[in-house]
Amino acid sequence: MFTLMHEGITLVSENDRASHRSSSSPLVIQLREQEKERIVLMAENSSQSYWQGYKEFWSERFSFLGNYSRFIKRDKPIPSWSSSDVEEFIASDPVHGPALRTAREAVQFGLAGSALGALFTAGYAWKYSKSLHGAGLSFLAGGVFGWTFGHEVANHALQLYKVDTLAAEAKFLEWWNKKTGGY
């Protein structure tokens, strides 16, 4: 005997057809034995396929993180670098060097926006509420909002949308890894 009920639909096998003729369900679908086995397998695998689809969807959206996986998932960390090392890379790579220089300049916009946003929002919160925890929270929120706004200003002012800064950063890490003998 095989009966599957879901949202007003009753699925029955051919053997149980007579007992469900007077069913209160609005729709009764008769199944053959092969179909019955297939539906049972689909029901068992539905949660797996849902999560598999979910993982595939988000892995497509964040596929750019694959560029960094070989630098992040390491047994031994990459050695630190200095500004002179970055300048050496910028001078040596004519393709990715200018993109990396522009990305480094954009960070200055973000820092300035973060500092201005944090100070002004905390100042207004303190002026009107005299609440230390409110001023602290507005300081943090203003810093985040200022960083975001500063980064957007940099995107337009430096035309970052025209260059691939992620590829430039990945190339720098690759170059640094080769230079320090990290492979």
Coordinates of N, CA and C in Angstrom, one line a residue:
M1 N 0.8 -1.2 0.0 CA 0.0 0.0 0.0 C 0.9 1.2 0.0
F2 N 0.6 2.2 -0.9 CA 1.4 3.4 -1.0 C 0.4 4.5 -1.1
T3 N 0.5 5.5 -0.2 CA -0.3 6.7 -0.3 C 0.5 7.9 0.1
L4 N 0.5 8.9 -0.6 CA 1.3 10.1 -0.3 C 0.3 11.3 -0.5
M5 N 0.1 12.0 0.6 CA -0.8 13.2 0.6 C 0.0 14.4 0.8
H6 N -0.3 15.4 -0.1 CA 0.4 16.7 0.0 C -0.4 17.8 -0.5
E7 N -0.8 18.8 0.3 CA -1.6 20.0 -0.1 C -2.8 19.6 -1.0
G8 N -3.6 18.7 -0.5 CA -4.9 18.4 -1.2 C -4.8 17.4 -2.3
I9 N -3.6 16.9 -2.6 CA -3.4 16.0 -3.7 C -3.0 14.6 -3.0
T10 N -3.7 13.6 -3.4 CA -3.4 12.3 -2.9 C -2.8 11.4 -4.0
L11 N -1.7 10.8 -3.8 CA -1.1 9.9 -4.7 C -1.3 8.5 -4.2
V12 N -1.9 7.6 -5.0 CA -2.1 6.2 -4.6 C -1.6 5.3 -5.6
S13 N -1.2 4.1 -5.2 CA -0.7 3.1 -6.2 C -2.0 2.4 -6.8
E14 N -1.8 1.7 -7.9 CA -2.9 1.0 -8.6 C -3.6 0.1 -7.7
N15 N -2.9 -0.6 -6.7 CA -3.5 -1.6 -5.9 C -4.5 -0.9 -4.9
D16 N -4.3 0.3 -4.5 CA -5.1 1.0 -3.5 C -6.2 1.9 -4.1
R17 N -6.4 1.8 -5.5 CA -7.3 2.7 -6.2 C -8.7 2.6 -5.6
A18 N -9.2 1.4 -5.4 CA -10.6 1.2 -4.9 C -10.9 1.8 -3.6
S19 N -9.9 1.8 -2.7 CA -10.1 2.3 -1.3 C -10.1 3.8 -1.3
H20 N -9.6 4.5 -2.3 CA -9.6 5.9 -2.3 C -10.5 6.6 -3.3
R21 N -11.5 5.8 -3.9 CA -12.5 6.4 -4.8 C -13.4 7.4 -4.1
S22 N -13.7 7.1 -2.8 CA -14.6 8.0 -2.1 C -13.8 8.9 -1.2
S23 N -12.5 9.2 -1.6 CA -11.7 10.0 -0.8 C -12.1 11.5 -0.8
S24 N -11.9 12.2 0.3 CA -12.3 13.6 0.4 C -11.3 14.5 -0.3
S25 N -10.2 13.9 -0.7 CA -9.2 14.7 -1.4 C -9.7 15.1 -2.8
P26 N -9.5 16.4 -3.2 CA -10.0 16.8 -4.5 C -9.4 16.2 -5.7
L27 N -8.1 15.7 -5.6 CA -7.4 15.1 -6.7 C -6.7 13.9 -6.3
V28 N -7.0 12.8 -7.0 CA -6.4 11.5 -6.7 C -5.6 11.1 -8.0
I29 N -4.3 10.9 -7.9 CA -3.5 10.5 -9.0 C -3.0 9.0 -8.8
Q30 N -3.2 8.2 -9.8 CA -2.9 6.8 -9.7 C -1.4 6.6 -10.2
L31 N -0.7 5.8 -9.5 CA 0.7 5.6 -9.9 C 1.0 4.2 -10.2
R32 N 2.0 4.0 -11.1 CA 2.5 2.6 -11.3 C 3.6 2.4 -10.3
E33 N 4.1 1.2 -10.3 CA 5.1 0.8 -9.3 C 6.4 1.5 -9.6
Q34 N 6.8 1.7 -10.9 CA 8.1 2.4 -11.2 C 8.0 3.9 -10.7
E35 N 6.8 4.5 -11.0 CA 6.6 5.9 -10.6 C 6.7 6.0 -9.1
K36 N 6.1 5.0 -8.4 CA 6.1 5.1 -6.9 C 7.5 5.1 -6.4
E37 N 8.4 4.2 -6.9 CA 9.8 4.2 -6.4 C 10.5 5.5 -6.8
R38 N 10.2 6.0 -7.9 CA 10.9 7.3 -8.3 C 10.5 8.4 -7.4
I39 N 9.2 8.5 -7.0 CA 8.7 9.6 -6.1 C 9.3 9.4 -4.7
V40 N 9.4 8.2 -4.2 CA 10.1 8.0 -2.9 C 11.5 8.4 -2.9
L41 N 12.3 8.1 -4.0 CA 13.6 8.5 -4.1 C 13.7 10.0 -4.2
M42 N 12.8 10.7 -5.0 CA 12.8 12.1 -5.1 C 12.6 12.8 -3.7
A43 N 11.7 12.2 -2.9 CA 11.4 12.7 -1.6 C 12.6 12.6 -0.7
E44 N 13.3 11.5 -0.8 CA 14.5 11.3 0.1 C 15.6 12.3 -0.3
N45 N 15.8 12.6 -1.6 CA 16.9 13.4 -2.1 C 16.5 14.9 -2.2
S46 N 15.3 15.3 -1.9 CA 14.8 16.6 -2.1 C 15.6 17.6 -1.2
S47 N 15.9 17.2 0.0 CA 16.6 18.1 0.9 C 18.1 18.2 0.4
Q48 N 18.7 17.1 0.0 CA 20.0 17.2 -0.6 C 20.1 18.1 -1.8
S49 N 19.1 17.9 -2.7 CA 19.2 18.7 -3.9 C 18.9 20.2 -3.6
Y50 N 18.1 20.5 -2.6 CA 17.9 21.9 -2.3 C 19.2 22.5 -1.8
W51 N 19.9 21.9 -0.9 CA 21.1 22.4 -0.3 C 22.2 22.5 -1.4
Q52 N 22.2 21.5 -2.3 CA 23.2 21.5 -3.4 C 22.9 22.7 -4.3
G53 N 21.7 22.9 -4.6 CA 21.4 24.1 -5.5 C 21.7 25.4 -4.8
Y54 N 21.4 25.4 -3.5 CA 21.7 26.6 -2.7 C 23.2 26.9 -2.7
K55 N 24.0 25.9 -2.5 CA 25.5 26.0 -2.5 C 26.0 26.4 -3.9
E56 N 25.4 25.9 -4.9 CA 25.8 26.2 -6.3 C 25.5 27.7 -6.6
F57 N 24.3 28.1 -6.2 CA 23.9 29.5 -6.4 C 24.9 30.5 -5.8
W58 N 25.2 30.3 -4.5 CA 26.1 31.2 -3.8 C 27.6 31.1 -4.3
S59 N 28.0 29.9 -4.7 CA 29.3 29.7 -5.1 C 29.5 30.4 -6.5
E60 N 28.5 30.5 -7.3 CA 28.6 31.3 -8.5 C 28.7 32.8 -8.2
R61 N 27.9 33.2 -7.2 CA 28.0 34.6 -6.9 C 29.3 35.1 -6.3
F62 N 30.0 34.2 -5.6 CA 31.2 34.5 -4.9 C 32.4 33.8 -5.6
S63 N 32.3 33.5 -6.9 CA 33.3 32.8 -7.5 C 34.7 33.5 -7.6
F64 N 34.6 34.9 -7.4 CA 35.9 35.6 -7.4 C 36.7 35.3 -6.2
L65 N 36.2 34.7 -5.2 CA 37.0 34.4 -4.0 C 37.9 33.2 -4.3
G66 N 37.7 32.5 -5.4 CA 38.6 31.4 -5.8 C 40.0 32.0 -6.2
N67 N 40.1 33.2 -6.5 CA 41.4 33.8 -6.8 C 42.2 33.8 -5.6
Y68 N 41.6 33.9 -4.4 CA 42.4 34.1 -3.2 C 42.5 32.8 -2.4
S69 N 41.9 31.7 -2.8 CA 41.9 30.5 -2.0 C 43.3 29.9 -1.8
R70 N 44.1 30.0 -2.8 CA 45.5 29.5 -2.6 C 46.3 30.4 -1.7
F71 N 45.9 31.6 -1.4 CA 46.7 32.5 -0.5 C 46.1 32.4 0.9
I72 N 44.8 32.1 1.0 CA 44.2 32.0 2.3 C 44.3 30.7 3.0
K73 N 44.1 29.6 2.2 CA 44.1 28.3 2.8 C 45.5 27.7 2.7
R74 N 46.4 28.2 3.5 CA 47.8 27.8 3.5 C 48.2 27.2 4.8
D75 N 49.2 26.3 4.8 CA 49.8 25.8 6.0 C 50.7 26.9 6.7
K76 N 51.5 27.6 5.9 CA 52.4 28.6 6.4 C 51.9 30.0 5.8
P77 N 51.8 31.0 6.6 CA 51.3 32.3 6.1 C 52.3 33.0 5.2
I78 N 51.7 33.8 4.4 CA 52.6 34.6 3.5 C 53.3 35.7 4.3
P79 N 54.6 35.9 4.1 CA 55.3 36.9 4.8 C 54.7 38.3 4.6
S80 N 54.9 39.2 5.6 CA 54.5 40.6 5.4 C 55.2 41.3 4.4
W81 N 54.6 42.3 3.8 CA 55.3 43.2 2.8 C 55.2 44.6 3.2
S82 N 56.0 45.4 2.6 CA 56.1 46.8 2.9 C 55.6 47.7 1.7
S83 N 55.5 49.0 1.9 CA 55.1 49.8 0.8 C 56.1 49.8 -0.3
S84 N 57.4 49.7 0.0 CA 58.4 49.6 -1.0 C 58.3 48.4 -1.9
D85 N 57.9 47.2 -1.3 CA 57.6 46.0 -2.0 C 56.5 46.2 -3.0
V86 N 55.4 46.9 -2.6 CA 54.3 47.2 -3.4 C 54.7 48.1 -4.6
E87 N 55.5 49.1 -4.3 CA 56.0 50.0 -5.3 C 56.8 49.3 -6.3
E88 N 57.6 48.4 -5.8 CA 58.5 47.5 -6.8 C 57.6 46.7 -7.7
F89 N 56.5 46.2 -7.2 CA 55.6 45.4 -8.0 C 54.9 46.4 -9.0
I90 N 54.5 47.5 -8.6 CA 53.8 48.5 -9.5 C 54.7 48.9 -10.6
A91 N 56.0 49.1 -10.3 CA 57.0 49.4 -11.4 C 57.3 48.3 -12.3
S92 N 57.2 47.0 -11.8 CA 57.6 45.9 -12.6 C 56.5 45.3 -13.5
D93 N 55.2 45.6 -13.1 CA 54.1 45.0 -13.9 C 53.3 46.1 -14.6
P94 N 53.5 46.2 -15.9 CA 52.8 47.3 -16.6 C 51.3 47.2 -16.7
V95 N 50.8 46.0 -16.6 CA 49.3 45.7 -16.7 C 48.6 45.9 -15.4
H96 N 49.1 45.2 -14.3 CA 48.4 45.2 -13.1 C 48.9 46.2 -12.1
G97 N 50.1 46.8 -12.4 CA 50.7 47.8 -11.5 C 49.8 49.0 -11.4
P98 N 49.4 49.7 -12.5 CA 48.6 50.9 -12.4 C 47.2 50.6 -11.7
A99 N 46.7 49.4 -11.9 CA 45.4 49.1 -11.2 C 45.6 49.0 -9.7
L100 N 46.7 48.4 -9.3 CA 47.0 48.3 -7.9 C 47.3 49.7 -7.3
R101 N 48.0 50.5 -8.0 CA 48.2 51.9 -7.5 C 46.9 52.6 -7.3
T102 N 46.0 52.5 -8.3 CA 44.7 53.2 -8.2 C 43.9 52.6 -7.0
A103 N 44.0 51.3 -6.8 CA 43.2 50.7 -5.6 C 43.8 51.2 -4.3
R104 N 45.1 51.4 -4.2 CA 45.7 51.9 -3.0 C 45.4 53.4 -2.8
E105 N 45.2 54.1 -3.9 CA 44.8 55.5 -3.7 C 43.3 55.6 -3.2
A106 N 42.5 54.6 -3.7 CA 41.1 54.6 -3.3 C 40.9 54.3 -1.8
V107 N 41.9 53.6 -1.2 CA 41.8 53.4 0.2 C 41.9 54.7 1.0
Q108 N 42.6 55.7 0.5 CA 42.7 57.0 1.2 C 41.4 57.7 1.2
F109 N 40.6 57.5 0.1 CA 39.2 58.1 0.1 C 38.4 57.4 1.2
G110 N 38.5 56.1 1.3 CA 37.7 55.4 2.3 C 38.1 55.7 3.7
L111 N 39.4 55.9 4.0 CA 39.8 56.3 5.3 C 39.4 57.7 5.7
A112 N 39.5 58.6 4.7 CA 39.0 60.0 5.0 C 37.5 60.0 5.2
G113 N 36.8 59.3 4.4 CA 35.3 59.2 4.6 C 35.0 58.6 5.9
S114 N 35.7 57.5 6.3 CA 35.4 56.9 7.6 C 35.7 57.8 8.8
A115 N 36.8 58.5 8.7 CA 37.1 59.4 9.8 C 36.1 60.6 9.9
L116 N 35.8 61.1 8.8 CA 34.8 62.2 8.8 C 33.4 61.7 9.3
G117 N 33.0 60.6 8.7 CA 31.7 60.1 9.1 C 31.6 59.7 10.6
A118 N 32.7 59.1 11.1 CA 32.7 58.7 12.6 C 32.7 60.0 13.5
L119 N 33.5 61.0 13.1 CA 33.6 62.1 14.0 C 32.3 63.0 13.9
F120 N 31.8 63.2 12.8 CA 30.6 64.0 12.7 C 29.4 63.4 13.3
T121 N 29.2 62.1 13.0 CA 28.0 61.5 13.6 C 28.1 61.4 15.1
A122 N 29.3 61.0 15.6 CA 29.5 61.0 17.1 C 29.3 62.4 17.7
G123 N 29.8 63.4 17.0 CA 29.6 64.8 17.5 C 28.2 65.2 17.6
Y124 N 27.4 64.9 16.5 CA 26.0 65.2 16.6 C 25.2 64.4 17.7
A125 N 25.6 63.1 17.8 CA 24.9 62.3 18.8 C 25.2 62.9 20.2
W126 N 26.5 63.3 20.4 CA 26.9 63.8 21.8 C 26.2 65.2 22.0
K127 N 26.1 66.0 21.0 CA 25.6 67.3 21.1 C 24.1 67.3 21.5
Y128 N 23.3 66.4 20.9 CA 21.9 66.3 21.1 C 21.4 65.4 22.2
S129 N 22.3 64.4 22.5 CA 21.8 63.4 23.5 C 22.6 63.3 24.8
K130 N 23.9 63.7 24.7 CA 24.8 63.6 25.9 C 24.9 62.2 26.4
S131 N 24.7 61.2 25.5 CA 24.7 59.8 25.8 C 26.0 59.2 25.3
L132 N 26.8 58.7 26.3 CA 28.1 58.1 25.9 C 28.0 56.9 25.0
H133 N 27.0 56.0 25.3 CA 26.9 54.8 24.5 C 26.2 55.2 23.2
G134 N 25.4 56.1 23.1 CA 24.8 56.6 21.8 C 25.9 57.2 20.9
A135 N 26.8 58.0 21.5 CA 27.8 58.6 20.8 C 28.8 57.6 20.3
G136 N 29.1 56.5 21.1 CA 30.0 55.4 20.7 C 29.4 54.6 19.5
L137 N 28.1 54.3 19.6 CA 27.5 53.6 18.5 C 27.4 54.4 17.3
S138 N 27.1 55.7 17.4 CA 27.1 56.5 16.2 C 28.5 56.7 15.6
F139 N 29.5 56.7 16.5 CA 30.9 56.8 16.0 C 31.2 55.5 15.1
L140 N 30.8 54.4 15.6 CA 31.0 53.1 14.8 C 30.2 53.1 13.5
A141 N 28.9 53.5 13.6 CA 28.1 53.5 12.4 C 28.5 54.5 11.4
G142 N 28.9 55.7 11.9 CA 29.4 56.8 11.0 C 30.7 56.4 10.3
G143 N 31.5 55.6 11.0 CA 32.8 55.1 10.4 C 32.5 54.2 9.3
V144 N 31.5 53.3 9.5 CA 31.2 52.3 8.4 C 30.5 53.0 7.2
F145 N 29.6 53.9 7.5 CA 28.9 54.7 6.5 C 29.9 55.6 5.7
G146 N 30.7 56.2 6.5 CA 31.7 57.1 5.8 C 32.7 56.3 4.9
W147 N 33.1 55.1 5.4 CA 34.0 54.3 4.5 C 33.2 53.9 3.3
T148 N 32.0 53.5 3.3 CA 31.2 53.2 2.2 C 31.1 54.4 1.2
F149 N 30.7 55.5 1.8 CA 30.6 56.7 0.9 C 31.9 57.1 0.3
G150 N 33.0 57.1 1.1 CA 34.3 57.4 0.6 C 34.7 56.5 -0.6
H151 N 34.4 55.2 -0.4 CA 34.7 54.2 -1.4 C 33.9 54.5 -2.7
E152 N 32.7 54.9 -2.6 CA 31.9 55.2 -3.8 C 32.4 56.5 -4.5
V153 N 32.9 57.4 -3.7 CA 33.5 58.6 -4.3 C 34.7 58.2 -5.0
A154 N 35.5 57.3 -4.5 CA 36.8 56.9 -5.1 C 36.4 56.1 -6.4
N155 N 35.4 55.3 -6.4 CA 35.0 54.6 -7.6 C 34.7 55.5 -8.7
H156 N 34.1 56.6 -8.5 CA 33.8 57.6 -9.5 C 35.0 58.5 -9.8
A157 N 35.6 59.0 -8.8 CA 36.7 59.9 -9.0 C 37.9 59.3 -9.7
L158 N 38.2 58.0 -9.3 CA 39.4 57.3 -9.9 C 39.0 56.3 -11.0
Q159 N 37.7 56.3 -11.3 CA 37.2 55.4 -12.3 C 37.6 53.9 -12.1
L160 N 37.4 53.4 -10.8 CA 37.7 52.1 -10.5 C 36.9 51.0 -11.2
Y161 N 35.8 51.4 -11.7 CA 34.9 50.5 -12.4 C 35.5 50.1 -13.8
K162 N 36.5 50.8 -14.2 CA 37.2 50.4 -15.5 C 38.3 49.5 -15.3
V163 N 38.8 49.2 -14.1 CA 40.0 48.4 -13.9 C 39.5 47.2 -13.0
D164 N 40.3 46.1 -13.1 CA 40.0 44.9 -12.3 C 41.0 44.9 -11.1
T165 N 40.5 45.5 -10.0 CA 41.4 45.6 -8.8 C 41.6 44.3 -8.2
L166 N 40.7 43.4 -8.2 CA 40.8 42.1 -7.6 C 41.9 41.3 -8.3
A167 N 41.9 41.3 -9.6 CA 43.0 40.6 -10.4 C 44.3 41.2 -10.1
A168 N 44.4 42.5 -9.9 CA 45.7 43.2 -9.6 C 46.2 42.8 -8.2
E169 N 45.3 42.7 -7.2 CA 45.7 42.2 -5.9 C 46.1 40.8 -5.9
A170 N 45.4 39.9 -6.7 CA 45.8 38.5 -6.8 C 47.2 38.4 -7.4
K171 N 47.4 39.2 -8.5 CA 48.7 39.1 -9.2 C 49.8 39.6 -8.2
F172 N 49.5 40.6 -7.4 CA 50.6 41.1 -6.5 C 50.9 39.9 -5.5
L173 N 49.8 39.3 -4.9 CA 50.1 38.2 -4.0 C 50.9 37.1 -4.6
E174 N 50.6 36.8 -5.9 CA 51.3 35.7 -6.6 C 52.8 36.2 -6.8
W175 N 53.0 37.4 -7.2 CA 54.3 37.9 -7.4 C 55.1 37.9 -6.0
W176 N 54.5 38.3 -5.0 CA 55.1 38.3 -3.7 C 55.5 36.9 -3.2
N177 N 54.6 36.0 -3.5 CA 54.8 34.6 -3.1 C 56.0 34.1 -3.9
K178 N 56.2 34.4 -5.1 CA 57.3 33.9 -5.9 C 58.6 34.6 -5.4
K179 N 58.5 35.9 -5.1 CA 59.7 36.6 -4.7 C 60.2 36.1 -3.3
T180 N 59.3 35.8 -2.4 CA 59.7 35.3 -1.1 C 60.0 33.8 -1.0
G181 N 59.7 33.1 -2.1 CA 59.9 31.7 -2.2 C 58.9 30.9 -1.4
G182 N 57.6 31.4 -1.5 CA 56.5 30.8 -0.8 C 55.9 29.7 -1.5
Y183 N 56.2 29.4 -2.7 CA 55.5 28.3 -3.4 C 56.1 27.0 -3.0

